[in-house]
Coordinates of N, CA and C in Angstrom, one line a residue:
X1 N 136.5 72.6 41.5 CA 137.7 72.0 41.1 C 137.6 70.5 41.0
X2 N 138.2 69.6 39.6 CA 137.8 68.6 39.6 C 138.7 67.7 41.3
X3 N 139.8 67.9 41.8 CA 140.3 67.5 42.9 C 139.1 67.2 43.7
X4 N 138.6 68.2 44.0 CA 137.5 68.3 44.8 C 136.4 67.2 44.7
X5 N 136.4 67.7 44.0 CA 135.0 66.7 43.2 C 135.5 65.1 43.5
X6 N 136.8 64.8 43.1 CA 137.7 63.3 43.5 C 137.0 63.2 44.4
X7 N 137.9 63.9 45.6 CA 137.9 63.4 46.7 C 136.7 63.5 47.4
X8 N 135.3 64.4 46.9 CA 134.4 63.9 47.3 C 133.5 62.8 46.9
X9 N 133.8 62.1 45.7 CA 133.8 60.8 45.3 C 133.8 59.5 46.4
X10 N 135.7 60.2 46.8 CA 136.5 59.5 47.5 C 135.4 59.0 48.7
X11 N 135.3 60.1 49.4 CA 134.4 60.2 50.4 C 133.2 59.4 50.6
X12 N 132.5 60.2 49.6 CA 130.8 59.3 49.4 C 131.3 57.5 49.3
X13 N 132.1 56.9 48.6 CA 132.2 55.8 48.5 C 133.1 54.7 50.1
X14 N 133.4 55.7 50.6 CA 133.7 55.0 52.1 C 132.7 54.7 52.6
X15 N 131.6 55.5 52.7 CA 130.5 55.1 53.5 C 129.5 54.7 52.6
X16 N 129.3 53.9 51.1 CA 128.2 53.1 50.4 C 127.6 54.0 49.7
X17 N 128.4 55.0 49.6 CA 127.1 56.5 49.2 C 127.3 56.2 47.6
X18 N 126.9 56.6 46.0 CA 127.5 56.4 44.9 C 126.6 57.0 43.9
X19 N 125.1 57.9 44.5 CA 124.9 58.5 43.6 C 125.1 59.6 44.1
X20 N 126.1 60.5 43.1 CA 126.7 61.9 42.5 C 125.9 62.5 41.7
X21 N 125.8 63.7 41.5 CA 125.1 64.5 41.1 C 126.6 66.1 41.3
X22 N 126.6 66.5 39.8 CA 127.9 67.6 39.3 C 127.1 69.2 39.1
X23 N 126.9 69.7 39.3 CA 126.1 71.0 39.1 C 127.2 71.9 38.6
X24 N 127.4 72.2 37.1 CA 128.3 72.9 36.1 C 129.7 73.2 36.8
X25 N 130.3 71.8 36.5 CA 131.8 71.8 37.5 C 132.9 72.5 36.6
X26 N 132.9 73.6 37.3 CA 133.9 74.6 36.4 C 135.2 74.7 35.8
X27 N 135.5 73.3 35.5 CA 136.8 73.1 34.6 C 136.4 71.7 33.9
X28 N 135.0 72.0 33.5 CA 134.3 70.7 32.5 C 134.5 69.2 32.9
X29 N 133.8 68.4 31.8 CA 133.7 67.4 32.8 C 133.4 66.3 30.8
X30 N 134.7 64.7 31.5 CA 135.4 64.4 32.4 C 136.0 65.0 32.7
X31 N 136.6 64.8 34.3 CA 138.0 65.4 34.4 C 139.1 64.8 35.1
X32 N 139.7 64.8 34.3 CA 141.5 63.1 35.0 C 141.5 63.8 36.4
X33 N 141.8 65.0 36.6 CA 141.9 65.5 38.3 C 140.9 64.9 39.1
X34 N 139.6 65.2 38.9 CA 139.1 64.7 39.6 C 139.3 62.6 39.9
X35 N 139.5 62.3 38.7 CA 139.8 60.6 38.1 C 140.7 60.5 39.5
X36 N 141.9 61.0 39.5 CA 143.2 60.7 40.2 C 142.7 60.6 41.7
X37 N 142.2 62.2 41.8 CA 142.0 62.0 43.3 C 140.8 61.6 43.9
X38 N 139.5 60.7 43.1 CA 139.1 59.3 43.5 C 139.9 58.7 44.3
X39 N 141.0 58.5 43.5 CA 142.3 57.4 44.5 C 141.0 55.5 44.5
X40 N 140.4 55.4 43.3 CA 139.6 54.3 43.3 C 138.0 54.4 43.4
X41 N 137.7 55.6 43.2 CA 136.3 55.6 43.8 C 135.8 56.0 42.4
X42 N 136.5 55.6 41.4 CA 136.3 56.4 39.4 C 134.7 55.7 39.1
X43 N 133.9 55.3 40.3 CA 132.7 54.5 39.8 C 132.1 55.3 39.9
X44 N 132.0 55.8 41.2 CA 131.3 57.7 41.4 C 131.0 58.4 40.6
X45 N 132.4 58.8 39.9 CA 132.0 59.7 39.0 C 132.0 58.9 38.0
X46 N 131.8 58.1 37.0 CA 131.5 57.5 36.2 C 130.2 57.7 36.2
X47 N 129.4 57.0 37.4 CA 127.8 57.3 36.8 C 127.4 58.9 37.5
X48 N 128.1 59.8 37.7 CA 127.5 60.3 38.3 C 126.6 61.5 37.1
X49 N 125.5 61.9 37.8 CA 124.8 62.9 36.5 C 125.1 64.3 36.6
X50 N 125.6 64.9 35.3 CA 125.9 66.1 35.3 C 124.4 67.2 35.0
X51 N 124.6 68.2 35.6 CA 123.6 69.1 35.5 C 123.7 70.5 35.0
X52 N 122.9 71.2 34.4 CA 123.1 72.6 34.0 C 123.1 73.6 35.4
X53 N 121.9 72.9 36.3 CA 121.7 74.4 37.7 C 121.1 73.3 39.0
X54 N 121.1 74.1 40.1 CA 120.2 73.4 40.9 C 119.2 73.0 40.7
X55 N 118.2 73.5 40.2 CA 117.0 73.4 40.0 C 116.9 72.1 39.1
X56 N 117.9 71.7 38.1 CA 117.5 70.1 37.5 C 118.3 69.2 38.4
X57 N 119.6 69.4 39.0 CA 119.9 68.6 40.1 C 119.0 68.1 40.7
X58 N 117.9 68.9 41.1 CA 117.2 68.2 42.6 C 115.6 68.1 41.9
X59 N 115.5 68.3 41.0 CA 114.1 68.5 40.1 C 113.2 67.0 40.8
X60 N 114.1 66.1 41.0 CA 113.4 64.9 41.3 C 113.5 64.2 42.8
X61 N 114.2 65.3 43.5 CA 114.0 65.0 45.0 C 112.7 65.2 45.9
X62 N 112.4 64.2 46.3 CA 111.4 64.7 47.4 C 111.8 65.5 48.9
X63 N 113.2 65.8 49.0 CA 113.6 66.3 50.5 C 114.9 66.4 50.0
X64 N 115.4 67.9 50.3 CA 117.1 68.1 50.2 C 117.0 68.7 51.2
X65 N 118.6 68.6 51.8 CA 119.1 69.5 52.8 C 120.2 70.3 52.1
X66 N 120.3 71.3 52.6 CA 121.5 72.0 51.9 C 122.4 72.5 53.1
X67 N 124.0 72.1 52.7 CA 125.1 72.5 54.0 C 125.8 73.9 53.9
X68 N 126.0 74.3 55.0 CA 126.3 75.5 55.5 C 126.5 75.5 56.5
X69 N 128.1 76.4 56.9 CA 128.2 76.8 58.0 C 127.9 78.1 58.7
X70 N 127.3 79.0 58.2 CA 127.1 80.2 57.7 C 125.5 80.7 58.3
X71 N 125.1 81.7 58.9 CA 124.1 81.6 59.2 C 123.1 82.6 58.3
X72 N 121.8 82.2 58.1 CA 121.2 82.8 56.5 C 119.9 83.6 56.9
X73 N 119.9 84.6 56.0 CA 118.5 85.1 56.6 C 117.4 84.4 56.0
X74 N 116.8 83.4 56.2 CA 116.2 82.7 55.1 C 115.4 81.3 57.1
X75 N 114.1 81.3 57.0 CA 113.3 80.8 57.9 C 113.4 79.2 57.2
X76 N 114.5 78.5 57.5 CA 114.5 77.0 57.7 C 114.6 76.1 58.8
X77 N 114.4 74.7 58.8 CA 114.9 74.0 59.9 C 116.4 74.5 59.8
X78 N 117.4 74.3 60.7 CA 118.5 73.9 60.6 C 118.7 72.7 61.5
X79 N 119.4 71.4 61.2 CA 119.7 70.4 61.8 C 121.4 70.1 61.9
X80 N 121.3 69.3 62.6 CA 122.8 68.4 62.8 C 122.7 68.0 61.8
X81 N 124.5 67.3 61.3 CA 124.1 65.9 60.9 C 123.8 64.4 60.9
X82 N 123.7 64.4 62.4 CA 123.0 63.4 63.2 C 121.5 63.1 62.9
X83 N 121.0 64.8 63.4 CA 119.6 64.2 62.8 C 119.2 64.7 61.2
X84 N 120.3 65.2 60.6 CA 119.4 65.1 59.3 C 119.4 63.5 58.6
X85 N 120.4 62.7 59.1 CA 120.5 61.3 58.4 C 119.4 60.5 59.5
X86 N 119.3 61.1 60.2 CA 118.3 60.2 60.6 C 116.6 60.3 60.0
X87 N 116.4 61.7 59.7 CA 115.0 61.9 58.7 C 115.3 61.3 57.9
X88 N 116.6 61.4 56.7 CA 116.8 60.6 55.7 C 116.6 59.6 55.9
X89 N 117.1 58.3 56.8 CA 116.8 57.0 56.8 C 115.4 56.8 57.3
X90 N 114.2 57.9 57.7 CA 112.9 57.5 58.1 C 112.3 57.7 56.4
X91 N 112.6 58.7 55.5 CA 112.0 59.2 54.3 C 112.9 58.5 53.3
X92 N 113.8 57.6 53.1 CA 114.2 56.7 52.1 C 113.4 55.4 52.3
X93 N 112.9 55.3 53.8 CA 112.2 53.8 54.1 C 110.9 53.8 53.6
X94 N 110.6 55.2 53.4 CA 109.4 55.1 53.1 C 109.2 55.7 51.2
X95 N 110.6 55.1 50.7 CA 110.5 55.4 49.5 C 111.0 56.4 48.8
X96 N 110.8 57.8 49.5 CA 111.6 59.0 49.2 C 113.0 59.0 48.6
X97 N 112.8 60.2 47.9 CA 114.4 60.3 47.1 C 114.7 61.5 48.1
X98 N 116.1 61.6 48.6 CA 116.1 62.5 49.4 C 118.1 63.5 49.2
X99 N 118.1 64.4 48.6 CA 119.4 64.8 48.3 C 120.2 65.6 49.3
X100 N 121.7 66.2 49.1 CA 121.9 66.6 50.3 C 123.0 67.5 49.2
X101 N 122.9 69.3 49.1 CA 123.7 70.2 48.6 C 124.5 70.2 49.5
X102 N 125.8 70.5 48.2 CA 127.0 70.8 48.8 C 127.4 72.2 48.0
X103 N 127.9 73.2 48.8 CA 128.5 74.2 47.9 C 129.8 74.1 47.2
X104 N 130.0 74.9 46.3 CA 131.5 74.9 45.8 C 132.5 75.1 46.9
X105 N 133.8 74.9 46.5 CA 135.0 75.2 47.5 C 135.1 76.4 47.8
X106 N 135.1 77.5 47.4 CA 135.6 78.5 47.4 C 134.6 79.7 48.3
X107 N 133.3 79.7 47.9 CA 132.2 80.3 48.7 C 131.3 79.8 49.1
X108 N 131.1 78.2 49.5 CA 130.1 77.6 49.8 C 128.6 77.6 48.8
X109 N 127.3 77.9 49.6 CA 126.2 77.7 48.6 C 125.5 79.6 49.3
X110 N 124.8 79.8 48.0 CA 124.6 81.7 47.9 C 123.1 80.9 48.8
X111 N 122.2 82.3 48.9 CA 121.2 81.6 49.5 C 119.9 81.6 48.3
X112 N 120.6 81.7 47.5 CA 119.4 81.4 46.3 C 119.5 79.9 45.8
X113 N 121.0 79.5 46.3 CA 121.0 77.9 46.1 C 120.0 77.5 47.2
X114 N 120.2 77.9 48.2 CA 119.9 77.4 49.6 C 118.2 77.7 49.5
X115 N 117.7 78.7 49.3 CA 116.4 78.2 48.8 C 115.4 77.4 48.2
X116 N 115.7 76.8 47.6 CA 114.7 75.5 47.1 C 115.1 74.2 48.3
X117 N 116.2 74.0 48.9 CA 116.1 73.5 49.9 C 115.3 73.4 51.0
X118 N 114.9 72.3 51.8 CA 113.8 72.1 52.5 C 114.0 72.1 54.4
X119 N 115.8 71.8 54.4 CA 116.4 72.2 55.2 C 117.6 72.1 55.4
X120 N 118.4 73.0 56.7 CA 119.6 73.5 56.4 C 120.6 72.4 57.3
X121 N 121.9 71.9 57.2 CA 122.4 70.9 57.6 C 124.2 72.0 58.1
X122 N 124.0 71.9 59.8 CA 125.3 72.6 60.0 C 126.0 71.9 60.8
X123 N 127.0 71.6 61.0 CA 128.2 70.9 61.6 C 128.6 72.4 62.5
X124 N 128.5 71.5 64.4 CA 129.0 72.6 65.1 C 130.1 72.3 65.3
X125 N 131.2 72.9 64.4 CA 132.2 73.3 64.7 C 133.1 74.8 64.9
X126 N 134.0 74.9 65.0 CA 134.5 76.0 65.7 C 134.3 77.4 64.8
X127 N 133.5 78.1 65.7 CA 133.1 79.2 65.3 C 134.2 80.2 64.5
X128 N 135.0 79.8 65.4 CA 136.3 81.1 65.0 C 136.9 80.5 63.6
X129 N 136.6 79.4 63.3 CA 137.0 78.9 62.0 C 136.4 77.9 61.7
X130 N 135.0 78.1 60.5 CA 133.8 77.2 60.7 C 134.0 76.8 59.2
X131 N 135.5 77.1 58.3 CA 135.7 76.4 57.0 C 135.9 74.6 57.2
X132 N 135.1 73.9 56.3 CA 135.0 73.1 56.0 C 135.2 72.6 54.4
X133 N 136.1 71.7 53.7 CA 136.3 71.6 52.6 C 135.3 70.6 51.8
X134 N 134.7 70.6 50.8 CA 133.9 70.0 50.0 C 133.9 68.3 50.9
X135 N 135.1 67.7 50.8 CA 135.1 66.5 51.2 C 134.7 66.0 52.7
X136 N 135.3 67.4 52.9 CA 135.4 67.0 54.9 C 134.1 66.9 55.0
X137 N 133.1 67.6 54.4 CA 131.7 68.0 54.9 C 131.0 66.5 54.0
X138 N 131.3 66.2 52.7 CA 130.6 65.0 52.3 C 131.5 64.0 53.4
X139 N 132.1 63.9 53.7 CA 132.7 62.5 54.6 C 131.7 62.8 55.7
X140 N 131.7 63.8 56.6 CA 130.5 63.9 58.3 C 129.5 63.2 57.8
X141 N 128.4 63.7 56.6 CA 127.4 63.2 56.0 C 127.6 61.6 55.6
X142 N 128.3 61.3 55.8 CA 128.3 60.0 54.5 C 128.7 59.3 56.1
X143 N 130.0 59.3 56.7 CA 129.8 58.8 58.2 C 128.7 58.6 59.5
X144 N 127.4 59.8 58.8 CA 126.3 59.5 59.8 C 125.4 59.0 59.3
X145 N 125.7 59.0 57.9 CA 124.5 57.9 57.2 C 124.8 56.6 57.4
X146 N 126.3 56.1 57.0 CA 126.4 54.7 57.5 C 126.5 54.0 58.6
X147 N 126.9 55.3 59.5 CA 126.5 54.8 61.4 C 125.5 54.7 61.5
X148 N 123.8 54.9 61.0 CA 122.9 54.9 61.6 C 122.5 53.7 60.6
X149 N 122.6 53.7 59.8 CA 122.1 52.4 58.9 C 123.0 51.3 58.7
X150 N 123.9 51.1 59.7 CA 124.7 49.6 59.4 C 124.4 49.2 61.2
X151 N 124.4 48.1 61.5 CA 124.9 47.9 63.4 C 126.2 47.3 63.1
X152 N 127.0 48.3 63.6 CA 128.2 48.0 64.3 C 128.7 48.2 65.4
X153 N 129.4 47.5 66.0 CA 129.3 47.2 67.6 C 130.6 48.3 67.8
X154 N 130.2 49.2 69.4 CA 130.8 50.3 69.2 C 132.4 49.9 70.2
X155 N 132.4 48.7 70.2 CA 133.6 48.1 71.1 C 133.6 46.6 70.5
X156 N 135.0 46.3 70.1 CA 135.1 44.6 70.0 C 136.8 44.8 70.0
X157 N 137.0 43.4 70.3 CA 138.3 42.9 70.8 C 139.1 42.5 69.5
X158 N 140.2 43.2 69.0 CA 141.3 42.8 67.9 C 142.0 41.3 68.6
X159 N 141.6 40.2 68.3 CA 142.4 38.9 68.8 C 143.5 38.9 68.0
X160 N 143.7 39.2 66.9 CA 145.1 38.9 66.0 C 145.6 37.3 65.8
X161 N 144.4 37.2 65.2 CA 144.7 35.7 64.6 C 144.6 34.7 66.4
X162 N 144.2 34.9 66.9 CA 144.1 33.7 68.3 C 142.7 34.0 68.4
X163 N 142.6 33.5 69.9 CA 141.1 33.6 70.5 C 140.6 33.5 71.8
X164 N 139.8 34.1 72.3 CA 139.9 33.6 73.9 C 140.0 32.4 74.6
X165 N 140.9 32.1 75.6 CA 141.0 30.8 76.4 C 139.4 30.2 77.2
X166 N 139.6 29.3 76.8 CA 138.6 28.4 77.4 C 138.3 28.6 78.8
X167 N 137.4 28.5 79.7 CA 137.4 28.3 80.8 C 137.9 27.2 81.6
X168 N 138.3 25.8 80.8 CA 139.0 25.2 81.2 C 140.6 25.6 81.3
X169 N 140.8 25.9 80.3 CA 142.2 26.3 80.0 C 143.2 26.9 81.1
X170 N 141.9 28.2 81.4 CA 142.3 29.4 82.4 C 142.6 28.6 83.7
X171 N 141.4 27.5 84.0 CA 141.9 26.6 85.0 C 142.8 26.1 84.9
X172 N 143.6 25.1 84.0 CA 145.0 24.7 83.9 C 145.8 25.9 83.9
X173 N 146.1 26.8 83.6 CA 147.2 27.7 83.7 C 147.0 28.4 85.4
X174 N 145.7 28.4 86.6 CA 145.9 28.7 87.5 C 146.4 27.6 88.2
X175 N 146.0 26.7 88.2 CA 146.4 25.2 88.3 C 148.3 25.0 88.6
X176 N 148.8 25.6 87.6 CA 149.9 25.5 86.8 C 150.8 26.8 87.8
X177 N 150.6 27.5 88.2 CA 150.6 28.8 88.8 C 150.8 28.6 90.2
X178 N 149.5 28.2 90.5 CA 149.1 27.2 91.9 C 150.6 26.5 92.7
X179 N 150.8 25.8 91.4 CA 151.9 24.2 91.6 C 153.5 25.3 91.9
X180 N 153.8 25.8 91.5 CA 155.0 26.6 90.9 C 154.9 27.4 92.3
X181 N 154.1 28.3 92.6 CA 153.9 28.9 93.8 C 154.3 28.5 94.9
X182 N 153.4 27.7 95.1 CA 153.3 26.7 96.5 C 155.1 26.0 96.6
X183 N 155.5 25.3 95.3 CA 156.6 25.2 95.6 C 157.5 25.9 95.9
X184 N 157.6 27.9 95.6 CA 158.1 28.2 96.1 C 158.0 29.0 97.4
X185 N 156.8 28.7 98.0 CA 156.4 28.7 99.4 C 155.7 30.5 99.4
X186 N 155.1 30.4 98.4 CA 154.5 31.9 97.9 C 153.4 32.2 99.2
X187 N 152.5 31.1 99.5 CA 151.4 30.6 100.0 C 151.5 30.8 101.7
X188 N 152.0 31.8 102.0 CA 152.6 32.2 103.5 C 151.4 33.4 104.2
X189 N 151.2 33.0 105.8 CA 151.2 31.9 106.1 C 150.0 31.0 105.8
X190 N 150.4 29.9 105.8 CA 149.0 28.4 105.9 C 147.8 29.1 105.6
X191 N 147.4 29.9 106.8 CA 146.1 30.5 107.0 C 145.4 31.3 106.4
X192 N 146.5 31.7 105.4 CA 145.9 32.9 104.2 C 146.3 32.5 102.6
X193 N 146.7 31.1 102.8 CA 146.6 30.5 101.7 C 145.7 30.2 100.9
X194 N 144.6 29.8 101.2 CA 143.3 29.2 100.5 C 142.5 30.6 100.0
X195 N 142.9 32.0 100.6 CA 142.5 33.2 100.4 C 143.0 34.0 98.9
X196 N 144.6 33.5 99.4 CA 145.2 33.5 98.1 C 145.3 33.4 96.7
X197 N 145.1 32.0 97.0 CA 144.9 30.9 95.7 C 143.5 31.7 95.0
X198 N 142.5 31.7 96.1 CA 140.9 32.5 95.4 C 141.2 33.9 94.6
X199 N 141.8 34.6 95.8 CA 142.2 35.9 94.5 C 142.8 36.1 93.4
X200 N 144.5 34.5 93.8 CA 144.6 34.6 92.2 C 143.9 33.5 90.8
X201 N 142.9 33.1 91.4 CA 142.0 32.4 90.2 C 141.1 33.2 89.7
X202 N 140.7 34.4 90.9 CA 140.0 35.0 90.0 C 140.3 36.2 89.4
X203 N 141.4 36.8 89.5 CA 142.2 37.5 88.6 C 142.3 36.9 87.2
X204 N 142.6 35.8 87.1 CA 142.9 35.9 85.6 C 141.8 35.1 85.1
X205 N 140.7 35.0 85.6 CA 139.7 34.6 85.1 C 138.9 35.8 84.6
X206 N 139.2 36.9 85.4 CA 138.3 38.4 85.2 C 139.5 39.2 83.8
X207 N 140.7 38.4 83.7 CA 141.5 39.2 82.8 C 141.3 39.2 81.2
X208 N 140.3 38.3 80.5 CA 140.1 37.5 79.6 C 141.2 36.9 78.9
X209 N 141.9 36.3 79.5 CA 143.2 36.4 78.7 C 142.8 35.4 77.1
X210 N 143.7 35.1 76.0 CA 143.6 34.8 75.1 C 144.3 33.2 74.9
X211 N 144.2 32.4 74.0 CA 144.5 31.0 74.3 C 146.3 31.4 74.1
X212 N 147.0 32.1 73.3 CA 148.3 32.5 73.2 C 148.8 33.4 74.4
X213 N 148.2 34.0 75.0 CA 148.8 34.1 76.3 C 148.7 33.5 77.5
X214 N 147.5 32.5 77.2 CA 147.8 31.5 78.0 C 148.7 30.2 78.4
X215 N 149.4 29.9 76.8 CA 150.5 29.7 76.3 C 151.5 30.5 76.6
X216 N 151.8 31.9 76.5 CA 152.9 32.3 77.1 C 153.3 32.0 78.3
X217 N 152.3 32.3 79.2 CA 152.1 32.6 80.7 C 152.8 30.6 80.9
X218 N 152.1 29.7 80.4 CA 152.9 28.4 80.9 C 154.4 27.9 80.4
X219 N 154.3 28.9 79.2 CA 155.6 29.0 78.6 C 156.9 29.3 79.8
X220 N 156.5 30.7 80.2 CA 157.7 31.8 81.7 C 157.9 30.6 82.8
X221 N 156.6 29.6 83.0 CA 156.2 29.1 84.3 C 157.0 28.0 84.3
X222 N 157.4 26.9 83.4 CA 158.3 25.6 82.9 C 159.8 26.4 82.4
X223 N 159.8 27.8 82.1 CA 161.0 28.1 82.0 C 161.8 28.6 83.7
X224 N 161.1 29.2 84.2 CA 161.6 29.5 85.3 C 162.0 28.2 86.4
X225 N 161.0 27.3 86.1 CA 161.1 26.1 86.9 C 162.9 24.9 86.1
X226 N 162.4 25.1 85.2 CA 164.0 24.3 84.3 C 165.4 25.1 84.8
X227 N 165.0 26.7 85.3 CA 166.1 27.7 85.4 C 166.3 27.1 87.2
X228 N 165.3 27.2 87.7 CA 165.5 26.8 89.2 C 166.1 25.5 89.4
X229 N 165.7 24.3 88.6 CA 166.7 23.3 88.8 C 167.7 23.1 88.2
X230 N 168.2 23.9 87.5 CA 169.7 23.8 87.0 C 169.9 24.6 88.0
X231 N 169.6 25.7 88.5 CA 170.8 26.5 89.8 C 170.6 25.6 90.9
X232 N 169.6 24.8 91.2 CA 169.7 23.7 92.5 C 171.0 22.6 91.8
X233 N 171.2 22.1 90.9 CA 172.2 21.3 90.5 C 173.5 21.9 91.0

């Protein structure tokens, strides 16, 4: 279905992927369905090359994998797709053209497709329902290609337009804390004062706080203190 076909467009182009390859898409070709549900990705299929069979599809691959969830009578590797993008990125480095079959929506790939393939690529998912739709299966593939070939850091901090506080800063706002405290005789008794003050400097030194909530935090501290001398008035 050209839908299909879109949104596997859609897919391949999230993760940098953009050569397509159409093997006799059964409601001809162009096709505006498939155009639409691109949803932006119309560069896909624009270049992508249409074929009569498998056999000219992959005529010029040196390594295909073919996907299935399905188990085949047929002596292949079968891999993740963890590590079949990982062969792929050892045999593109080294030049290789390397393709990855997808079956139709409806019945996946026969095993006469799955034959000229070199090996088999299965996603362990739930056995009791191991359907997967054209896209879903090009998105896993196309997500493990670009995880293993981009570095991106598997944790970072959304600042939202601010930035972390200085280490001086964090000093003035304990500083600031300190003063406010002590005046209100927080620091009880004497002897466990200087204990105090340590645990709370290093609390918000361990908190990372951000240069705007460090700003907040002296914001509460000069409000509360303006609120206490008007009720002393």
């Amino acid at each position: 279905m050209g839908e299909n076909i879109g949104a596997a467009a859609r897919a391949m182009l999230n993760f940098g992927l953009e050569r397509m390859r159409i093997v006799d898409p059964r409601d001809g070709w162009p096709n505006p369905k498939a155009v639409a549900m691109a949803s932006g990705a119309g560069r896909v299929l624009d270049h992508a090359g249409i074929f009569p069979d498998i056999p000219a599809a992959i005529a010029d691959c040196d390594f295909v994998f073919a996907t299935t969830a399905r188990g085949r009578e047929l002596v292949k590797p079968v891999v993740t797709p963890e590590r079949a993008m990982e062969m792929t990125r050892a045999m593109v480095a080294e030049g290789k053209r390397v393709g990855v079959l997808f079956g139709p929506e409806r019945a996946g790939l026969e095993n006469e497709d799955i034959a000229p393939a070199n090996a088999i690529v299965t996603v362990p998912v739930n056995p009791d329902f191991p359907s997967l739709n054209l896209a879903q299966c090009a998105l896993l593939l196309g997500y493990e290609w670009r995880r293993q070939t981009e570095v991106v850091a598997p944790e970072v901090m959304g600042l939202a337009r601010t930035e972390f506080a200085t280490r001086q800063e964090v000093e003035r706002l304990s500083d600031h804390f300190e003063e406010r405290l002590e005046a209100a005789g927080f620091f009880y008794p004497p002897a466990k004062a200087p204990h105090m003050k340590l645990n709370m400097r290093n609390m918000f030194a361990r908190l990372g706080l951000t240069r705007a909530e460090v700003q907040t935090f002296h914001g509460m501290l000069r409000q509360i203190a303006y609120k206490l001398r008007q009720m002393g008035e």
